[in-house]
Amino acid sequence: MFDIVLYQPEIPPNTGNLIRLAANTGCRLQLVKPLGFDLSDKQVARAGLDYHDMASVTEHADWQSVRAALADRRWWMFTTRAPALYADAKFAPADGLLFGR
């Protein structure tokens, strides 16, 4: 399944929503520090609807550590400035999907 990577997330509810998505789809969520909040934040819990125990969530100290941990992955970086649409991509089950600043 996919590895969803959030690079230095700052919005607790968005991260909570991705925790819920990971729990329901089997994707793994990778969080790259620093985080703009504490994972025990009430907004994260509210958005994650207590799915945290059912999701695979890993925190990484920095970009280098997540790249090393997922070295065998093909990476897709998402931005509003991309020259191609995400819908046109040919995703594979072990791909890394990177979102963030």
Short mmCIF file of C-alpha atoms in Angstrom, two decimals:
data_model
loop_
_atom_site.label_atom_id
_atom_site.label_comp_id
_atom_site.label_asym_id
_atom_site.label_seq_id
_atom_site.Cartn_x
_atom_site.Cartn_y
_atom_site.Cartn_z
CA MET A 1 0.00 0.00 0.00
CA PHE A 2 1.03 3.64 -0.32
CA ASP A 3 3.18 5.56 2.13
CA ILE A 4 1.63 8.99 2.67
CA VAL A 5 4.36 11.40 3.77
CA LEU A 6 3.51 14.74 5.39
CA TYR A 7 6.50 17.06 5.44
CA GLN A 8 6.40 19.30 8.51
CA PRO A 9 2.60 19.34 8.88
CA GLU A 10 1.14 22.41 10.57
CA ILE A 11 -2.63 21.84 10.58
CA PRO A 12 -3.86 19.34 13.22
CA PRO A 13 -7.24 18.54 11.61
CA ASN A 14 -5.62 17.73 8.24
CA THR A 15 -3.24 15.32 9.93
CA GLY A 16 -6.13 13.77 11.86
CA ASN A 17 -8.03 13.28 8.61
CA LEU A 18 -5.01 11.52 7.11
CA ILE A 19 -4.75 9.29 10.19
CA ARG A 20 -8.35 8.26 9.54
CA LEU A 21 -7.62 7.75 5.83
CA ALA A 22 -4.58 5.58 6.65
CA ALA A 23 -6.59 3.47 9.09
CA ASN A 24 -9.36 2.88 6.55
CA THR A 25 -7.20 2.21 3.50
CA GLY A 26 -4.18 0.41 4.94
CA CYS A 27 -1.82 3.16 3.83
CA ARG A 28 1.08 4.04 6.11
CA LEU A 29 1.36 7.64 7.32
CA GLN A 30 4.86 9.07 7.70
CA LEU A 31 5.23 12.41 9.53
CA VAL A 32 8.41 14.44 9.05
CA LYS A 33 9.31 16.70 11.99
CA PRO A 34 9.07 19.33 13.14
CA LEU A 35 5.32 19.05 13.56
CA GLY A 36 3.41 22.28 14.08
CA PHE A 37 1.42 20.65 16.91
CA ASP A 38 1.48 17.74 19.36
CA LEU A 39 -0.12 14.51 18.11
CA SER A 40 -2.17 14.38 21.30
CA ASP A 41 -3.75 17.72 20.28
CA LYS A 42 -7.53 17.69 20.67
CA GLN A 43 -8.03 18.82 17.05
CA VAL A 44 -5.96 15.89 15.75
CA ALA A 45 -7.96 13.45 17.86
CA ARG A 46 -11.28 14.98 16.79
CA ALA A 47 -10.42 14.80 13.08
CA GLY A 48 -8.88 11.33 13.43
CA LEU A 49 -11.96 10.09 15.26
CA ASP A 50 -9.82 7.89 17.50
CA TYR A 51 -8.48 5.92 14.52
CA HIS A 52 -4.89 6.51 15.63
CA ASP A 53 -4.63 3.01 17.15
CA MET A 54 -5.75 1.44 13.87
CA ALA A 55 -3.37 3.44 11.66
CA SER A 56 0.30 2.93 10.96
CA VAL A 57 1.85 6.31 11.86
CA THR A 58 5.60 6.85 12.00
CA GLU A 59 7.39 10.05 12.98
CA HIS A 60 10.73 10.89 11.38
CA ALA A 61 13.26 13.37 12.76
CA ASP A 62 13.97 14.95 9.37
CA TRP A 63 13.77 14.59 5.60
CA GLN A 64 16.93 12.46 5.41
CA SER A 65 15.56 9.86 7.82
CA VAL A 66 12.27 9.41 5.95
CA ARG A 67 14.15 9.13 2.65
CA ALA A 68 16.42 6.48 4.17
CA ALA A 69 13.46 4.58 5.66
CA LEU A 70 11.62 4.59 2.32
CA ALA A 71 14.65 4.38 0.03
CA ASP A 72 13.12 1.68 -2.15
CA ARG A 73 10.00 3.71 -2.93
CA ARG A 74 9.10 5.61 -6.06
CA TRP A 75 8.14 9.13 -4.98
CA TRP A 76 5.31 11.40 -6.09
CA MET A 77 5.42 15.01 -4.89
CA PHE A 78 2.16 16.97 -4.91
CA THR A 79 2.05 20.71 -5.49
CA THR A 80 -0.35 23.25 -6.95
CA ARG A 81 2.43 24.15 -9.42
CA ALA A 82 2.84 20.67 -10.95
CA PRO A 83 3.00 20.45 -14.74
CA ALA A 84 0.82 17.30 -14.73
CA LEU A 85 -2.42 16.32 -13.03
CA TYR A 86 -2.42 13.71 -10.26
CA ALA A 87 -5.24 11.92 -12.08
CA ASP A 88 -2.91 11.23 -15.01
CA ALA A 89 -0.26 9.51 -12.86
CA LYS A 90 0.24 5.75 -12.91
CA PHE A 91 0.52 4.97 -9.20
CA ALA A 92 1.87 1.66 -7.90
CA PRO A 93 1.10 0.08 -4.50
CA ALA A 94 4.49 0.80 -2.88
CA ASP A 95 4.72 4.45 -3.97
CA GLY A 96 5.47 7.30 -1.60
CA LEU A 97 3.06 10.25 -1.80
CA LEU A 98 4.61 13.46 -0.46
CA PHE A 99 2.54 16.41 0.74
CA GLY A 100 3.73 19.46 2.61
CA ARG A 101 5.23 22.90 2.54
#
